[in-house]
Amino acid sequence: MRVALFVTCVNDALHPRTGIAVVRLLERLGVGVDFPAAQSCCGQPQYNTGYRREAEPLVRRTAEAFAGYEYVVTPSGSCAAMIRGHYLRIGHAAEAEGRGGALAGLAEDLVPRVYELTEFLVDVLGVTDVGAYFPHTVTYHPSCHGLRALGLGERPARLLAAVRGLELRELPGAEECCGFGGTFAVKNPDVSAAMGADKIAAAAATGAEVLCGADNSCLLHLDGILRREGAPLRALHLAEILASTEAEPLR
Amino acid sequence: MTAIHLGMPAFPAFPAFPAFPAAAGKAVADPVLRANLRRATHTIRDKRARAVAELADWAELRAAGKAVKDHTLRHLDRYLLELEASVTAAGGTVHWAADAEEANRIVTELVLATGEREVVKVKSMATQEIGLNEALEAAGIAAYETDLAELIVQLGHDRPSHILVPAIHLGRAEIREVFAEEMGGWGRPAPEGLGDDPRELAEAARLHLREKFLRAKVAVSGANFMVAETGTMVVFESEGNGRMCLTLPETLISVVGIEKVIPTFRDLEIFLQTLPRSSTAERMNPYTTMWTGLGPSKGAEGDGPTAFHLVLLDNGRTDTLADEVGRQALRCIRCSACLNVCPVYERAGGHAYGSVYPGPIGAILSPQLRGTGSEIDASLPYASTLCGACYEVCPVAIDIPEVLVHLRERVAQGGPVTREGIRVRIRPAHGHAAERAAMRAARLLLNHDDWPVALRAGERLLARARRLRPRRLPGPGRAWTDSRELPELPAQPFRDWWAARDREGRA
Ligand code: SF4
């Protein structure tokens, strides 16, 4: 089986380790990975800030970059939610306003082929034990888009629970937003930081060594607070934990 | 028509109201307020979740509530005329008010015609929306709020900060102080040596209010629902004070938003289940009062008011109805569940939203009812992380995040809106020029055919400058670095790693 990796612009530029982990993990599971180089950004920052028309070319670009792949896998719940929840609407709106040239058709073709990483592992590959080894205490923040927009449910927890050596600690108030929210983080910095600080406090109170998530945008914000506060916690993407093995442990 | 008025005139009019981020920033810095809000919202949200989980058919009830509301809104003209006919046939009088000013004038004239100079009030969002108390005061009429929390806010010369619990921002000690200092100026003073035990406080309010109930000849109410088929008005409440207002006075004036109509009496069965569980986490609200015009038992020999007036309020609602995405906000039954789960409301408090409708519903309702022209209204659609918790709890399934993004587009890019029944195209709100330029530049870069090359060049540059990474950024970046570190920049972007591996693989 071959899949296309949609690494997302944030991961490409700021979190390459996540993309590398996804490649290692999928290849270990016998899945061939392609990286279509024409990919860039899903358009979420534009769309969510109110610039729908600015997002249209990015919708087109993403749909075209991944045309022809049966599976498009992404280690970002929020980018997957953007594609699944909004691409079709953006396509239809563009066409209704006299632009778009079959943008809705492109979107319609792409949407059912896009999988968030944990969906792909659990639903398509049918695995929960990916053979990972990570001897640490971990608490998991589900992120709103993964939790509510995609309905990832127990998938991440089941994957983590099967990791050898890993002790999963329940995060109180896990379903509460961390306060990132894309441009919300700079448009409403005080509220955003207050929400992030509360999330960090809840995570720290579990006594876990690692705060794990499946969305680097949320982790970027949380990690920024962690390091500013000097809290004894490390923010890590789920993919890196799943990629870690006894032979090749995560450093 | 005058500007649509949704604020409280006793306080700065809305153009002077600071934008959400500034007001919210102040609230975040107030530890007492944050503790009060956190305690109250978390308690009620947990109780709501348990009350909702008891019903196996919650999803169906939610879908049914949405369907009834959508159907009614689609045929609103028809149902409003049916309602008018039913209320009139039952002995009531119906008045139509296009805006706040007209509604206030109608109510003021009705009260003056009775010869009375004071009215008791059932808690009502619609009368707050139009600033009725202040309009009555200007005409020499005193309006007394009788809902406990509303009374606290009124006595404290404060503004409500929650739809259901208007005094949610206050603690017991603060309430005790308001009662002790202010009650005497409005009627029966608080008892000597009043403590801050909730029972004691409630008893003080009871005694204070009882005098007003027994004296008042005119009452003003809102309504949760109006049944078109029968002309029945329905008020849900918890304290019983509302029922006193609805039954004791001689004249009853109800001011109700036109979106509160439902087609049939039977439709109530849905909302009788969903509203109390969503709002107070009760299986059934303690008092449900219904009245139909004056009814056969009213008048000379019966109980209850001898005159009933219904003021149907538009105030921006038909304009909102004209917007295909935004109109779903009119399904709202004001249960306040979205406020109680909203993490932004929990930190910012209700006052930061600059209107009587705070929280997620306020963020989509106010900029529609009164337009996005003011700073506060243009900032409200951005007062959310789009986390979706509000949509998940809403008992009539209003997709609040969808409407927020829709309104952000209106603010950032302008577009068609309906104002006073006329389709107009509005320009983008002020202050978005830099953002628009940045979004456009980002799009041009991200969508450039050489984007990977441009990205690589930019990232390599950034990677080289890694050690120069500043702790605090100037300009808009400061908003990030004031409370967060910047991310560590990687030595190489993912696509460089991939390209290198590819080369090795090929070699
Ligand atoms: S928007 Fe929904 S959850 Fe919020 S107050 Fe209205 S009905 Fe309740």
Coordinates of C-alpha atoms and ligand atoms in Angstrom, one line a residue, chain B residues 163 275 278 329 331-339 360-361 364 390 393-398 400, ligand 1:
Chain B
I163 CA -28.3 35.2 30.1
L275 CA -34.7 24.0 27.7
S278 CA -29.8 22.8 29.0
A329 CA -28.9 32.3 15.4
R331 CA -33.3 29.4 16.6
C332 CA -31.7 30.3 20.0
I333 CA -34.0 29.5 23.0
R334 CA -31.6 31.4 25.4
C335 CA -30.8 28.4 27.5
S336 CA -27.2 29.7 28.1
A337 CA -25.6 26.3 27.8
C338 CA -23.2 27.7 25.2
L339 CA -22.0 30.3 27.7
P360 CA -20.9 32.4 22.0
I361 CA -24.5 33.2 21.1
I364 CA -23.0 35.8 16.6
C390 CA -20.9 25.6 22.0
V393 CA -24.2 21.6 23.7
C394 CA -26.7 23.8 21.8
P395 CA -30.2 22.1 22.2
V396 CA -31.3 23.6 18.8
A397 CA -28.0 22.7 17.1
I398 CA -26.9 26.2 16.1
I400 CA -22.0 28.7 16.1
Ligands
SF4_1 S1 -27.2 29.3 21.2 FE1 -28.0 27.3 21.7 S2 -26.8 26.8 23.6 FE2 -26.6 29.1 23.3 S3 -28.2 30.0 24.5 FE3 -29.0 29.7 22.4 S4 -30.1 27.7 22.4 FE4 -28.8 27.8 24.2

